[in-house]
Coordinates of C-alpha atoms in Angstrom, one line a residue:
Chain A
Q27 CA -5.3 14.5 3.5
Q28 CA -2.1 14.3 5.4
K29 CA 0.6 12.3 3.8
V30 CA 2.8 9.7 5.5
Q31 CA 5.9 8.6 3.5
Q32 CA 8.0 5.6 4.4
S33 CA 11.4 4.5 3.2
P34 CA 12.8 2.3 2.0
E35 CA 10.0 0.4 0.2
S36 CA 11.9 -2.9 0.8
L37 CA 14.7 -3.9 3.0
I38 CA 16.8 -7.1 3.3
V39 CA 18.9 -7.8 6.3
P40 CA 20.7 -10.9 7.5
E41 CA 19.6 -12.7 10.6
G42 CA 21.1 -11.0 13.6
G43 CA 21.5 -7.7 11.8
M44 CA 20.0 -4.3 12.4
A45 CA 17.0 -3.1 10.4
S46 CA 16.3 0.7 10.2
L47 CA 13.0 2.0 8.8
N48 CA 12.0 5.6 8.3
C49 CA 8.8 7.6 8.2
T50 CA 8.0 11.3 7.6
S51 CA 4.8 13.3 7.5
S52 CA 4.3 16.2 5.3
D53 CA 1.5 17.6 7.6
R54 CA 2.8 20.1 10.1
N55 CA -0.1 19.3 12.4
V56 CA 0.8 15.7 12.9
D57 CA 1.4 15.0 16.5
Y58 CA 1.1 11.2 17.0
F59 CA 2.9 8.3 15.4
W60 CA 2.5 4.6 15.6
W61 CA 4.3 1.6 14.1
Y62 CA 2.3 -1.5 13.1
R63 CA 3.5 -4.8 11.8
Q64 CA 1.6 -6.9 9.4
H65 CA 2.7 -10.5 8.6
S66 CA 1.7 -12.0 5.3
G67 CA -2.0 -12.9 5.2
K68 CA -2.6 -11.3 8.6
S69 CA -4.0 -8.0 9.9
P70 CA -1.8 -5.2 11.2
K71 CA -0.9 -5.2 14.9
M72 CA 0.4 -2.2 16.8
L73 CA 4.1 -2.6 17.6
M74 CA 4.9 0.7 19.2
S75 CA 3.6 4.2 19.6
I76 CA 5.5 7.4 20.2
F77 CA 4.0 10.8 20.9
S78 CA 6.9 12.8 22.5
N79 CA 10.3 13.8 21.2
G80 CA 13.0 11.3 21.9
E81 CA 13.4 7.5 22.0
K82 CA 11.5 4.6 23.3
E83 CA 12.8 1.0 23.6
E84 CA 10.9 -2.2 24.0
G85 CA 13.0 -5.3 23.8
R86 CA 14.8 -5.5 20.4
F87 CA 12.7 -2.6 19.1
T88 CA 13.6 1.1 19.4
V89 CA 11.6 4.1 18.0
H90 CA 12.8 7.7 17.6
L91 CA 10.7 10.8 17.1
N92 CA 11.8 14.2 16.0
K93 CA 8.7 16.4 16.0
A94 CA 10.5 19.4 14.5
S95 CA 11.2 17.4 11.3
L96 CA 8.1 15.2 11.7
H97 CA 10.3 12.1 11.3
T98 CA 10.1 8.8 13.1
S99 CA 12.3 5.8 12.7
L100 CA 12.0 2.2 13.9
H101 CA 15.1 0.1 14.6
I102 CA 15.1 -3.6 15.0
R103 CA 18.3 -5.1 16.4
D104 CA 19.2 -8.8 16.3
S105 CA 16.7 -9.3 13.5
Q106 CA 15.0 -12.7 13.2
P107 CA 13.3 -14.4 10.2
S108 CA 10.0 -14.0 12.2
D109 CA 10.4 -10.2 11.9
S110 CA 9.9 -10.5 8.1
A111 CA 6.7 -8.5 7.5
L112 CA 5.2 -5.3 6.2
Y113 CA 6.0 -2.5 8.7
L114 CA 3.4 0.3 8.6
C115 CA 3.8 3.8 10.0
A116 CA 0.6 5.6 11.0
A117 CA 0.0 9.2 12.1
S118 CA -2.7 11.5 13.3
D119 CA -2.8 15.2 14.0
D120 CA -3.7 17.2 17.0
T121 CA -6.9 18.6 15.4
N122 CA -8.3 15.1 15.0
A123 CA -6.4 12.4 16.8
Y124 CA -8.9 9.8 15.7
K125 CA -8.2 10.2 11.9
V126 CA -5.3 7.7 11.6
I127 CA -3.5 7.7 8.2
F128 CA -1.1 5.0 7.2
G129 CA 2.0 5.0 4.9
K130 CA 2.5 2.5 2.2
G131 CA 4.8 0.4 4.3
T132 CA 8.3 -1.1 4.3
H133 CA 8.7 -4.7 3.4
L134 CA 11.3 -6.2 5.6
H135 CA 12.9 -9.5 4.7
V136 CA 15.3 -11.1 7.2
L137 CA 17.4 -13.8 5.6
P138 CA 18.4 -16.8 7.7
Chain B
E22 CA -11.7 -10.6 25.2
A23 CA -13.1 -11.2 21.7
G24 CA -11.3 -9.3 19.0
V25 CA -12.8 -7.5 16.0
T26 CA -14.8 -9.9 13.8
Q27 CA -15.4 -9.5 10.1
S28 CA -17.4 -11.4 7.5
P29 CA -17.3 -12.7 5.0
R30 CA -13.6 -13.5 4.8
Y31 CA -13.6 -13.8 1.1
A32 CA -15.8 -12.6 -1.8
V33 CA -15.4 -13.0 -5.6
L34 CA -17.7 -10.9 -7.7
Q35 CA -18.2 -10.1 -11.4
E36 CA -18.1 -6.5 -12.3
G37 CA -21.4 -4.8 -11.6
Q38 CA -22.3 -7.0 -8.7
A39 CA -22.8 -5.7 -5.1
V40 CA -21.3 -6.9 -1.8
S41 CA -21.7 -6.0 1.9
F42 CA -19.0 -6.5 4.5
W43 CA -19.9 -6.7 8.2
C44 CA -17.8 -5.8 11.2
D45 CA -18.3 -6.4 14.9
P46 CA -15.9 -4.3 16.9
I47 CA -14.4 -5.0 20.3
S48 CA -17.1 -4.5 23.0
G49 CA -16.9 -0.9 24.4
H50 CA -14.9 0.5 21.6
D51 CA -16.6 3.7 20.5
T52 CA -14.6 4.4 17.3
L53 CA -14.8 2.1 14.3
Y54 CA -12.8 2.4 11.1
W55 CA -13.0 0.9 7.6
Y56 CA -9.8 0.8 5.5
Q57 CA -9.1 -0.5 2.0
Q58 CA -5.8 -2.3 1.6
P59 CA -4.6 -3.1 -2.0
R60 CA -2.2 -6.0 -2.2
D61 CA 1.3 -5.2 -0.7
Q62 CA 0.3 -1.6 0.1
G63 CA -0.7 0.3 3.3
P64 CA -4.3 0.6 4.5
Q65 CA -6.2 3.6 3.1
L66 CA -8.8 5.2 5.3
L67 CA -12.3 5.0 3.9
V68 CA -14.6 6.1 6.7
Y69 CA -14.7 6.2 10.5
F70 CA -17.5 6.5 13.1
R71 CA -17.7 7.6 16.7
D72 CA -20.6 5.6 18.1
E73 CA -23.3 5.8 15.4
A74 CA -22.1 9.1 13.8
V75 CA -20.0 9.3 10.7
I76 CA -17.0 11.5 11.6
D77 CA -15.3 11.5 8.2
N78 CA -16.4 9.7 5.0
S79 CA -14.6 12.0 2.7
Q80 CA -12.2 9.3 1.6
L81 CA -14.9 6.9 0.3
P82 CA -13.8 6.4 -3.4
S83 CA -17.2 7.1 -4.9
D84 CA -20.9 7.0 -4.3
R85 CA -20.7 3.3 -5.0
F86 CA -19.3 2.9 -1.5
S87 CA -21.5 3.4 1.6
A88 CA -21.1 2.6 5.3
V89 CA -23.4 2.6 8.3
R90 CA -23.2 1.9 12.0
P91 CA -26.8 2.4 13.1
K92 CA -26.7 1.4 16.8
G93 CA -23.1 2.4 17.4
T94 CA -21.9 -1.2 17.6
N95 CA -21.8 -3.3 14.4
S96 CA -21.1 -1.8 11.0
T97 CA -21.7 -2.6 7.4
L98 CA -19.6 -1.4 4.4
K99 CA -21.4 -1.8 1.0
I100 CA -20.0 -1.6 -2.5
Q101 CA -22.5 -1.3 -5.3
S102 CA -21.7 -2.0 -8.9
A103 CA -18.2 -3.4 -8.1
K104 CA -15.2 -2.7 -10.4
Q105 CA -12.0 -4.5 -10.9
G106 CA -10.2 -1.6 -9.2
D107 CA -12.1 -2.4 -6.0
T108 CA -10.1 -5.6 -5.6
A109 CA -8.5 -5.3 -2.2
T110 CA -8.7 -6.4 1.4
Y111 CA -11.2 -4.4 3.5
L112 CA -10.1 -4.0 7.0
C113 CA -12.3 -3.0 10.0
A114 CA -10.6 -1.6 13.1
S115 CA -11.9 -0.3 16.4
S116 CA -10.4 1.8 19.2
F117 CA -11.1 3.3 22.6
P118 CA -9.6 6.6 23.8
S119 CA -8.0 5.1 26.9
S120 CA -6.0 2.7 24.6
G121 CA -4.0 5.7 23.3
N122 CA -6.1 5.3 20.1
T123 CA -4.4 2.0 19.3
L124 CA -6.3 0.4 16.4
Y125 CA -7.3 -3.2 16.8
F126 CA -7.9 -4.8 13.4
G127 CA -10.1 -7.7 12.3
E128 CA -8.7 -10.3 9.9
G129 CA -10.1 -8.5 6.9
S130 CA -12.5 -9.3 4.0
R131 CA -10.6 -10.1 0.8
L132 CA -12.5 -8.9 -2.3
I133 CA -11.7 -10.0 -5.8
V134 CA -13.6 -8.5 -8.7
V135 CA -13.2 -10.2 -12.1

């Protein structure tokens, strides 16, 4: 099945800093990407989706997508301790948009 | 609007025992997913349905795992003869095409096999 790789595995940033998370697919058919956030002991919740090349911004969160390299990144500016969570990248391909595969995640720790 | 409901929230089994997890998706969501999430890792797709039909169950770990959604609404995931390696949280999610296929997850069923 398609692979979704995330880096880094773990990231520590100071409060107010910028966090940058990366995600790449090894499947050339991948067409859709999502970012989910999962706080400890809770279920994943969709943060942002991106389906077209370029950039999308929502508040402190910005996602980029480069379809040619199948790479997406999530940037969190002015990071807050409440942003500490497991960030999951998910993808599906254009042959089956409903088969959603997740990466292993990036653990983000924001230190007060 | 009610969210995705799962039960039980927790289960502790001895190896060899069986367990069933139940999921009630958001009303009107036609696609239902089951994921297995080991501790501190990403969710791994097990099976998903469109209405009552299994679309893909190729990721079920073995024939000890089975899932049904007989009326296209609620779903049950069953694990027979559980092993310690099955210890994980089992997440149910649902989606609807007009939502951009955003998955809405339940709170999960945490399984510990000793």
